[in-house]
Structure formats: structure tokens, C-alpha cells
């Protein structure tokens, strides 16, 4: 199976404490101002079954998952998410914004846990089959992100990892952005929240304009 890029599919990525929730709210407001119908979802999760899998992955009361089990759980949730939520919305002509998608597996289970990126890529092709046209990567130094996260309450299983794990995750994200600059918009998330949100919205507007032009040309 080859990966198909969907012009109306946008993902939001970044490490812990990067400010994704604030940016997601800004994207939602931008779509509403433009009168564009969009679906907002998240990973792991996005469907009732996928949300249950999320609990298995993140709950600190379960036995720790091996890196391989964690990866396969993520893709099980993602397979359901794609077929039950994302693809139906895209087929209706709606936009989809997902808080995390497959890039998170490359960053967290690949770079963070040390699993083979080629194996992750094979799962992406066989199980997922789609990729976003735009990925907004909120990049923030690990120390800053963790300081922000500490004010949010009890940490889940992944949030409880050591700093060196998050450093690997951050580098994994940055490596993917460098390899696919046409898809990624790398945003310095250590800037003020309003500045970060404005940069994300500007990039979204550019994608909306390009997509509209391409659809008119057809």
C-alpha cells in the first residue's frame, strides 16, 4: 500500500508541554471564521475503542508495556481512528485536524524507545495508508516543556519518562521535519503563546488557499 496525502488533513505534533492545546484552539477559531467545517480529533484516541487503547498505553496502574507492545497498541488505535473518524470526514469533504498522528510513533517509539524506523514505516503503509498535507511541529526545549507540564496535574506513564527520553523524542521530531520540509512547519514553541498560534494559523491559511486554488483548477 502506498501512502496517500490528503490535502485537507492537518496534524499537530510536539513533545510534552509544547502548547498543542492552545494552538488547536487557534486553528479551530480560524476554521470557524472562514466558515469551514472541520473535525478535531486526537491520538491515541479519536474513537471509543481507540480511547480505551489510549488508557492501556498511558495508565500508570497497568503493567509497563514493552516498546513493541506500545508501538502496536498505538497502531491498533490509529487503524481504528483512520477508518472510523478520519477517512469518513475527509470523504465528506471536511477538514480534519488531529492532535498527533503517525509522526508521534516515529518520535516516541522510534527515536524515544529505539525501535526500527523501517518497521514503523511498514506499519504506516500497511495499517494507516494516509498522511497529512501539513504537520505543525511545535518545538520546545525539553526543560521548558517539562516545566509547563508539571503544572497540569498527575503525569501519565509516558509523561513520567526521564529527560533523556524526551530529548530523543525531540530530536526524532526535528529529524523528520528536516527530511520533509514541504510537509512540516517547524515552529519555535518557546515563544509567547499568541506568537506561536499566529504562526500556525498563518500556515493553515496558506494551505487552505492552496487547496482551494487546486480544487478550482480541477
PDB file of C-alpha atoms in Angstrom:
ATOM      1  CA  UNK A   1       0.000   0.000   0.000  1.00  0.00           C
ATOM      2  CA  UNK A   2       1.317   3.450  -0.888  1.00  0.00           C
ATOM      3  CA  UNK A   3       0.770   6.406   1.417  1.00  0.00           C
ATOM      4  CA  UNK A   4      -1.827   8.850   0.164  1.00  0.00           C
ATOM      5  CA  UNK A   5      -1.520  12.513   1.167  1.00  0.00           C
ATOM      6  CA  UNK A   6      -4.840  14.206   1.939  1.00  0.00           C
ATOM      7  CA  UNK A   7      -4.896  17.938   1.219  1.00  0.00           C
ATOM      8  CA  UNK A   8      -7.474  18.616   3.951  1.00  0.00           C
ATOM      9  CA  UNK A   9      -5.698  16.660   6.668  1.00  0.00           C
ATOM     10  CA  UNK A  10      -3.628  18.630   9.212  1.00  0.00           C
ATOM     11  CA  UNK A  11      -1.728  17.252  12.194  1.00  0.00           C
ATOM     12  CA  UNK A  12      -0.264  18.902  15.257  1.00  0.00           C
ATOM     13  CA  UNK A  13       2.879  17.402  16.791  1.00  0.00           C
ATOM     14  CA  UNK A  14       5.345  18.209  19.545  1.00  0.00           C
ATOM     15  CA  UNK A  15       6.796  16.999  22.804  1.00  0.00           C
ATOM     16  CA  UNK A  16       5.333  17.375  26.260  1.00  0.00           C
ATOM     17  CA  UNK A  17       4.377  20.922  27.211  1.00  0.00           C
ATOM     18  CA  UNK A  18       4.735  22.250  23.659  1.00  0.00           C
ATOM     19  CA  UNK A  19       1.397  24.080  23.800  1.00  0.00           C
ATOM     20  CA  UNK A  20      -0.606  21.993  21.355  1.00  0.00           C
ATOM     21  CA  UNK A  21      -3.921  22.685  23.110  1.00  0.00           C
ATOM     22  CA  UNK A  22      -3.515  26.448  22.680  1.00  0.00           C
ATOM     23  CA  UNK A  23      -2.645  26.098  19.000  1.00  0.00           C
ATOM     24  CA  UNK A  24      -5.524  23.682  18.436  1.00  0.00           C
ATOM     25  CA  UNK A  25      -7.938  26.268  19.835  1.00  0.00           C
ATOM     26  CA  UNK A  26      -6.499  28.887  17.477  1.00  0.00           C
ATOM     27  CA  UNK A  27      -6.879  26.567  14.480  1.00  0.00           C
ATOM     28  CA  UNK A  28     -10.470  25.834  15.443  1.00  0.00           C
ATOM     29  CA  UNK A  29     -11.212  29.572  15.642  1.00  0.00           C
ATOM     30  CA  UNK A  30      -9.561  30.140  12.242  1.00  0.00           C
ATOM     31  CA  UNK A  31     -11.717  27.476  10.598  1.00  0.00           C
ATOM     32  CA  UNK A  32     -14.842  28.891  12.202  1.00  0.00           C
ATOM     33  CA  UNK A  33     -14.039  32.420  10.993  1.00  0.00           C
ATOM     34  CA  UNK A  34     -13.554  31.051   7.482  1.00  0.00           C
ATOM     35  CA  UNK A  35     -16.844  29.157   7.636  1.00  0.00           C
ATOM     36  CA  UNK A  36     -15.078  25.834   7.037  1.00  0.00           C
ATOM     37  CA  UNK A  37     -16.362  22.581   8.526  1.00  0.00           C
ATOM     38  CA  UNK A  38     -13.628  20.640  10.332  1.00  0.00           C
ATOM     39  CA  UNK A  39     -13.319  17.616  12.593  1.00  0.00           C
ATOM     40  CA  UNK A  40     -10.961  17.838  15.587  1.00  0.00           C
ATOM     41  CA  UNK A  41      -9.557  14.644  17.000  1.00  0.00           C
ATOM     42  CA  UNK A  42      -6.563  13.222  18.851  1.00  0.00           C
ATOM     43  CA  UNK A  43      -4.190  10.294  19.220  1.00  0.00           C
ATOM     44  CA  UNK A  44      -4.086   7.893  20.811  1.00  0.00           C
ATOM     45  CA  UNK A  45      -7.852   8.044  20.639  1.00  0.00           C
ATOM     46  CA  UNK A  46     -10.436   9.575  18.373  1.00  0.00           C
ATOM     47  CA  UNK A  47     -12.995   6.733  18.653  1.00  0.00           C
ATOM     48  CA  UNK A  48     -14.453   4.883  21.669  1.00  0.00           C
ATOM     49  CA  UNK A  49     -12.302   1.815  21.007  1.00  0.00           C
ATOM     50  CA  UNK A  50      -9.161   3.857  20.368  1.00  0.00           C
ATOM     51  CA  UNK A  51      -9.752   5.808  23.588  1.00  0.00           C
ATOM     52  CA  UNK A  52      -9.794   2.516  25.507  1.00  0.00           C
ATOM     53  CA  UNK A  53      -6.483   1.590  23.909  1.00  0.00           C
ATOM     54  CA  UNK A  54      -5.171   5.016  24.966  1.00  0.00           C
ATOM     55  CA  UNK A  55      -5.962   4.070  28.539  1.00  0.00           C
ATOM     56  CA  UNK A  56      -3.961   0.858  28.216  1.00  0.00           C
ATOM     57  CA  UNK A  57      -0.989   2.807  26.870  1.00  0.00           C
ATOM     58  CA  UNK A  58      -0.951   5.684  29.334  1.00  0.00           C
ATOM     59  CA  UNK A  59      -2.454   4.459  32.613  1.00  0.00           C
ATOM     60  CA  UNK A  60       0.258   4.111  35.269  1.00  0.00           C
ATOM     61  CA  UNK A  61      -1.717   1.347  37.037  1.00  0.00           C
ATOM     62  CA  UNK A  62      -1.212  -1.150  34.207  1.00  0.00           C
ATOM     63  CA  UNK A  63       1.958  -3.181  33.878  1.00  0.00           C
ATOM     64  CA  UNK A  64       4.520  -1.288  31.748  1.00  0.00           C
ATOM     65  CA  UNK A  65       4.173  -2.091  28.069  1.00  0.00           C
ATOM     66  CA  UNK A  66       7.252  -3.226  26.191  1.00  0.00           C
ATOM     67  CA  UNK A  67       8.338  -0.825  23.414  1.00  0.00           C
ATOM     68  CA  UNK A  68       6.972  -3.245  20.815  1.00  0.00           C
ATOM     69  CA  UNK A  69       3.641  -3.615  22.617  1.00  0.00           C
ATOM     70  CA  UNK A  70       3.377   0.166  22.981  1.00  0.00           C
ATOM     71  CA  UNK A  71       4.005   0.620  19.252  1.00  0.00           C
ATOM     72  CA  UNK A  72       1.442  -1.990  18.246  1.00  0.00           C
ATOM     73  CA  UNK A  73      -1.142  -0.536  20.616  1.00  0.00           C
ATOM     74  CA  UNK A  74      -0.567   2.885  19.043  1.00  0.00           C
ATOM     75  CA  UNK A  75      -1.107   1.470  15.567  1.00  0.00           C
ATOM     76  CA  UNK A  76      -4.155  -0.530  16.626  1.00  0.00           C
ATOM     77  CA  UNK A  77      -5.732   2.681  17.908  1.00  0.00           C
ATOM     78  CA  UNK A  78      -4.607   4.533  14.773  1.00  0.00           C
ATOM     79  CA  UNK A  79      -6.080   1.940  12.416  1.00  0.00           C
ATOM     80  CA  UNK A  80      -9.471   2.346  14.087  1.00  0.00           C
ATOM     81  CA  UNK A  81      -9.099   6.126  14.190  1.00  0.00           C
ATOM     82  CA  UNK A  82      -8.361   6.364  10.473  1.00  0.00           C
ATOM     83  CA  UNK A  83     -11.220   4.152   9.372  1.00  0.00           C
ATOM     84  CA  UNK A  84     -13.889   5.292  11.815  1.00  0.00           C
ATOM     85  CA  UNK A  85     -13.151   9.023  12.118  1.00  0.00           C
ATOM     86  CA  UNK A  86     -10.565  10.489   9.761  1.00  0.00           C
ATOM     87  CA  UNK A  87     -11.371   8.911   6.387  1.00  0.00           C
ATOM     88  CA  UNK A  88     -15.162   9.322   6.713  1.00  0.00           C
ATOM     89  CA  UNK A  89     -14.706  13.048   7.440  1.00  0.00           C
ATOM     90  CA  UNK A  90     -12.312  13.526   4.513  1.00  0.00           C
ATOM     91  CA  UNK A  91     -14.674  11.661   2.214  1.00  0.00           C
ATOM     92  CA  UNK A  92     -17.438  14.076   3.248  1.00  0.00           C
ATOM     93  CA  UNK A  93     -15.201  16.931   2.088  1.00  0.00           C
ATOM     94  CA  UNK A  94     -14.464  18.148   5.619  1.00  0.00           C
ATOM     95  CA  UNK A  95     -11.085  19.126   7.006  1.00  0.00           C
ATOM     96  CA  UNK A  96      -9.522  17.056   9.781  1.00  0.00           C
ATOM     97  CA  UNK A  97      -7.145  18.331  12.472  1.00  0.00           C
ATOM     98  CA  UNK A  98      -5.531  15.648  14.631  1.00  0.00           C
ATOM     99  CA  UNK A  99      -3.559  16.265  17.808  1.00  0.00           C
ATOM    100  CA  UNK A 100      -0.768  13.779  16.976  1.00  0.00           C
ATOM    101  CA  UNK A 101      -0.645  11.125  14.246  1.00  0.00           C
ATOM    102  CA  UNK A 102       1.925   8.689  12.848  1.00  0.00           C
ATOM    103  CA  UNK A 103       4.862  11.077  13.284  1.00  0.00           C
ATOM    104  CA  UNK A 104       4.386  10.580  17.025  1.00  0.00           C
ATOM    105  CA  UNK A 105       5.209   6.883  16.659  1.00  0.00           C
ATOM    106  CA  UNK A 106       8.427   7.689  14.809  1.00  0.00           C
ATOM    107  CA  UNK A 107       9.349  10.158  17.555  1.00  0.00           C
ATOM    108  CA  UNK A 108       8.205   8.337  20.703  1.00  0.00           C
ATOM    109  CA  UNK A 109       8.526   4.647  19.888  1.00  0.00           C
ATOM    110  CA  UNK A 110      11.180   5.071  17.197  1.00  0.00           C
ATOM    111  CA  UNK A 111      13.601   7.716  18.455  1.00  0.00           C
ATOM    112  CA  UNK A 112      12.476   7.537  22.086  1.00  0.00           C
ATOM    113  CA  UNK A 113      12.251   3.758  22.557  1.00  0.00           C
ATOM    114  CA  UNK A 114      14.812   2.811  19.927  1.00  0.00           C
ATOM    115  CA  UNK A 115      12.533   0.802  17.639  1.00  0.00           C
ATOM    116  CA  UNK A 116      13.343   0.381  13.955  1.00  0.00           C
ATOM    117  CA  UNK A 117      12.020   3.234  11.802  1.00  0.00           C
ATOM    118  CA  UNK A 118      11.694   0.898   8.812  1.00  0.00           C
ATOM    119  CA  UNK A 119       9.343  -1.322  10.800  1.00  0.00           C
ATOM    120  CA  UNK A 120       7.290   1.729  11.784  1.00  0.00           C
ATOM    121  CA  UNK A 121       7.213   2.766   8.131  1.00  0.00           C
ATOM    122  CA  UNK A 122       5.935  -0.660   7.122  1.00  0.00           C
ATOM    123  CA  UNK A 123       3.146  -0.405   9.686  1.00  0.00           C
ATOM    124  CA  UNK A 124       2.350   3.094   8.426  1.00  0.00           C
ATOM    125  CA  UNK A 125       1.971   1.830   4.857  1.00  0.00           C
ATOM    126  CA  UNK A 126       0.060  -1.336   5.656  1.00  0.00           C
ATOM    127  CA  UNK A 127      -2.112  -0.221   8.580  1.00  0.00           C
ATOM    128  CA  UNK A 128      -2.594   3.534   8.118  1.00  0.00           C
ATOM    129  CA  UNK A 129      -2.204   4.321   4.425  1.00  0.00           C
ATOM    130  CA  UNK A 130      -2.644   8.091   4.699  1.00  0.00           C
ATOM    131  CA  UNK A 131      -0.593  11.090   5.700  1.00  0.00           C
ATOM    132  CA  UNK A 132      -1.390  14.766   6.298  1.00  0.00           C
ATOM    133  CA  UNK A 133      -0.667  17.560   3.862  1.00  0.00           C
ATOM    134  CA  UNK A 134       0.544  19.736   6.741  1.00  0.00           C
ATOM    135  CA  UNK A 135       2.170  18.892  10.056  1.00  0.00           C
ATOM    136  CA  UNK A 136       2.638  21.740  12.512  1.00  0.00           C
ATOM    137  CA  UNK A 137       5.555  20.778  14.740  1.00  0.00           C
ATOM    138  CA  UNK A 138       5.752  22.769  17.969  1.00  0.00           C
ATOM    139  CA  UNK A 139       9.374  22.546  19.024  1.00  0.00           C
ATOM    140  CA  UNK A 140      10.357  23.485  22.559  1.00  0.00           C
ATOM    141  CA  UNK A 141      13.445  22.673  24.673  1.00  0.00           C
ATOM    142  CA  UNK A 142      12.741  19.704  26.909  1.00  0.00           C
ATOM    143  CA  UNK A 143      13.343  21.575  30.170  1.00  0.00           C
ATOM    144  CA  UNK A 144      10.839  24.282  29.223  1.00  0.00           C
ATOM    145  CA  UNK A 145       8.246  21.739  28.114  1.00  0.00           C
ATOM    146  CA  UNK A 146       8.548  19.705  31.297  1.00  0.00           C
ATOM    147  CA  UNK A 147       8.256  22.812  33.462  1.00  0.00           C
ATOM    148  CA  UNK A 148       4.989  23.641  31.725  1.00  0.00           C
ATOM    149  CA  UNK A 149       3.755  20.063  32.066  1.00  0.00           C
ATOM    150  CA  UNK A 150       4.370  19.917  35.816  1.00  0.00           C
ATOM    151  CA  UNK A 151       1.562  22.398  36.392  1.00  0.00           C
ATOM    152  CA  UNK A 152      -1.045  20.193  34.700  1.00  0.00           C
ATOM    153  CA  UNK A 153      -1.577  17.562  37.383  1.00  0.00           C
ATOM    154  CA  UNK A 154      -0.587  13.898  37.639  1.00  0.00           C
ATOM    155  CA  UNK A 155       1.658  12.639  34.838  1.00  0.00           C
ATOM    156  CA  UNK A 156       0.653   9.639  32.733  1.00  0.00           C
ATOM    157  CA  UNK A 157       3.032   6.759  32.008  1.00  0.00           C
ATOM    158  CA  UNK A 158       4.806   8.416  29.075  1.00  0.00           C
ATOM    159  CA  UNK A 159       4.902  11.845  30.712  1.00  0.00           C
ATOM    160  CA  UNK A 160       6.743  10.193  33.630  1.00  0.00           C
ATOM    161  CA  UNK A 161       9.746   9.253  31.475  1.00  0.00           C
ATOM    162  CA  UNK A 162      13.262  10.602  32.091  1.00  0.00           C
ATOM    163  CA  UNK A 163      14.584  13.745  30.409  1.00  0.00           C
ATOM    164  CA  UNK A 164      16.900  11.808  28.099  1.00  0.00           C
ATOM    165  CA  UNK A 165      13.878  10.024  26.628  1.00  0.00           C
ATOM    166  CA  UNK A 166      12.252  13.360  25.791  1.00  0.00           C
ATOM    167  CA  UNK A 167      15.495  14.646  24.300  1.00  0.00           C
ATOM    168  CA  UNK A 168      15.490  11.684  21.901  1.00  0.00           C
ATOM    169  CA  UNK A 169      11.824  12.313  21.092  1.00  0.00           C
ATOM    170  CA  UNK A 170      12.519  15.956  20.331  1.00  0.00           C
ATOM    171  CA  UNK A 171      15.426  15.078  18.062  1.00  0.00           C
ATOM    172  CA  UNK A 172      13.303  12.449  16.333  1.00  0.00           C
ATOM    173  CA  UNK A 173      10.691  15.063  15.517  1.00  0.00           C
ATOM    174  CA  UNK A 174      13.317  17.532  14.301  1.00  0.00           C
ATOM    175  CA  UNK A 175      14.889  14.897  12.065  1.00  0.00           C
ATOM    176  CA  UNK A 176      11.534  14.161  10.450  1.00  0.00           C
ATOM    177  CA  UNK A 177      10.891  17.857   9.892  1.00  0.00           C
ATOM    178  CA  UNK A 178      14.298  18.223   8.241  1.00  0.00           C
ATOM    179  CA  UNK A 179      13.609  15.239   5.985  1.00  0.00           C
ATOM    180  CA  UNK A 180      10.179  16.510   4.862  1.00  0.00           C
ATOM    181  CA  UNK A 181      10.301  20.323   4.842  1.00  0.00           C
ATOM    182  CA  UNK A 182       7.452  20.533   2.330  1.00  0.00           C
ATOM    183  CA  UNK A 183       5.050  18.923   4.827  1.00  0.00           C
ATOM    184  CA  UNK A 184       6.358  20.171   8.163  1.00  0.00           C
ATOM    185  CA  UNK A 185       6.098  23.667   9.571  1.00  0.00           C
ATOM    186  CA  UNK A 186       8.615  23.854  12.408  1.00  0.00           C
ATOM    187  CA  UNK A 187       7.523  26.459  14.963  1.00  0.00           C
ATOM    188  CA  UNK A 188       9.572  27.655  17.927  1.00  0.00           C
ATOM    189  CA  UNK A 189       7.126  26.922  20.738  1.00  0.00           C
ATOM    190  CA  UNK A 190       9.256  28.668  23.363  1.00  0.00           C
ATOM    191  CA  UNK A 191       7.879  31.957  22.001  1.00  0.00           C
ATOM    192  CA  UNK A 192       4.803  33.592  23.572  1.00  0.00           C
ATOM    193  CA  UNK A 193       1.667  31.514  23.030  1.00  0.00           C
ATOM    194  CA  UNK A 194      -0.008  34.179  20.874  1.00  0.00           C
ATOM    195  CA  UNK A 195       3.012  34.294  18.562  1.00  0.00           C
ATOM    196  CA  UNK A 196       3.088  30.512  18.208  1.00  0.00           C
ATOM    197  CA  UNK A 197      -0.634  30.379  17.490  1.00  0.00           C
ATOM    198  CA  UNK A 198      -0.399  33.169  14.906  1.00  0.00           C
ATOM    199  CA  UNK A 199       2.373  31.348  13.024  1.00  0.00           C
ATOM    200  CA  UNK A 200       0.349  28.134  12.996  1.00  0.00           C
ATOM    201  CA  UNK A 201      -2.780  29.896  11.753  1.00  0.00           C
ATOM    202  CA  UNK A 202      -0.815  31.688   9.020  1.00  0.00           C
ATOM    203  CA  UNK A 203       0.493  28.355   7.740  1.00  0.00           C
ATOM    204  CA  UNK A 204      -3.008  26.896   7.868  1.00  0.00           C
ATOM    205  CA  UNK A 205      -4.382  29.805   5.824  1.00  0.00           C
ATOM    206  CA  UNK A 206      -1.699  29.197   3.209  1.00  0.00           C
ATOM    207  CA  UNK A 207      -2.740  25.539   2.946  1.00  0.00           C
ATOM    208  CA  UNK A 208      -6.432  26.449   2.697  1.00  0.00           C
ATOM    209  CA  UNK A 209      -5.683  28.915  -0.103  1.00  0.00           C
ATOM    210  CA  UNK A 210      -3.519  26.413  -2.000  1.00  0.00           C
ATOM    211  CA  UNK A 211      -6.112  23.663  -1.624  1.00  0.00           C
ATOM    212  CA  UNK A 212      -8.922  25.935  -2.821  1.00  0.00           C
ATOM    213  CA  UNK A 213      -6.886  27.008  -5.865  1.00  0.00           C
ATOM    214  CA  UNK A 214      -6.100  23.408  -6.749  1.00  0.00           C
ATOM    215  CA  UNK A 215      -9.757  22.411  -6.457  1.00  0.00           C
ATOM    216  CA  UNK A 216     -10.835  25.316  -8.697  1.00  0.00           C
ATOM    217  CA  UNK A 217      -8.183  24.362 -11.252  1.00  0.00           C
ATOM    218  CA  UNK A 218      -9.639  20.853 -11.471  1.00  0.00           C
TER     219      UNK A 218
END
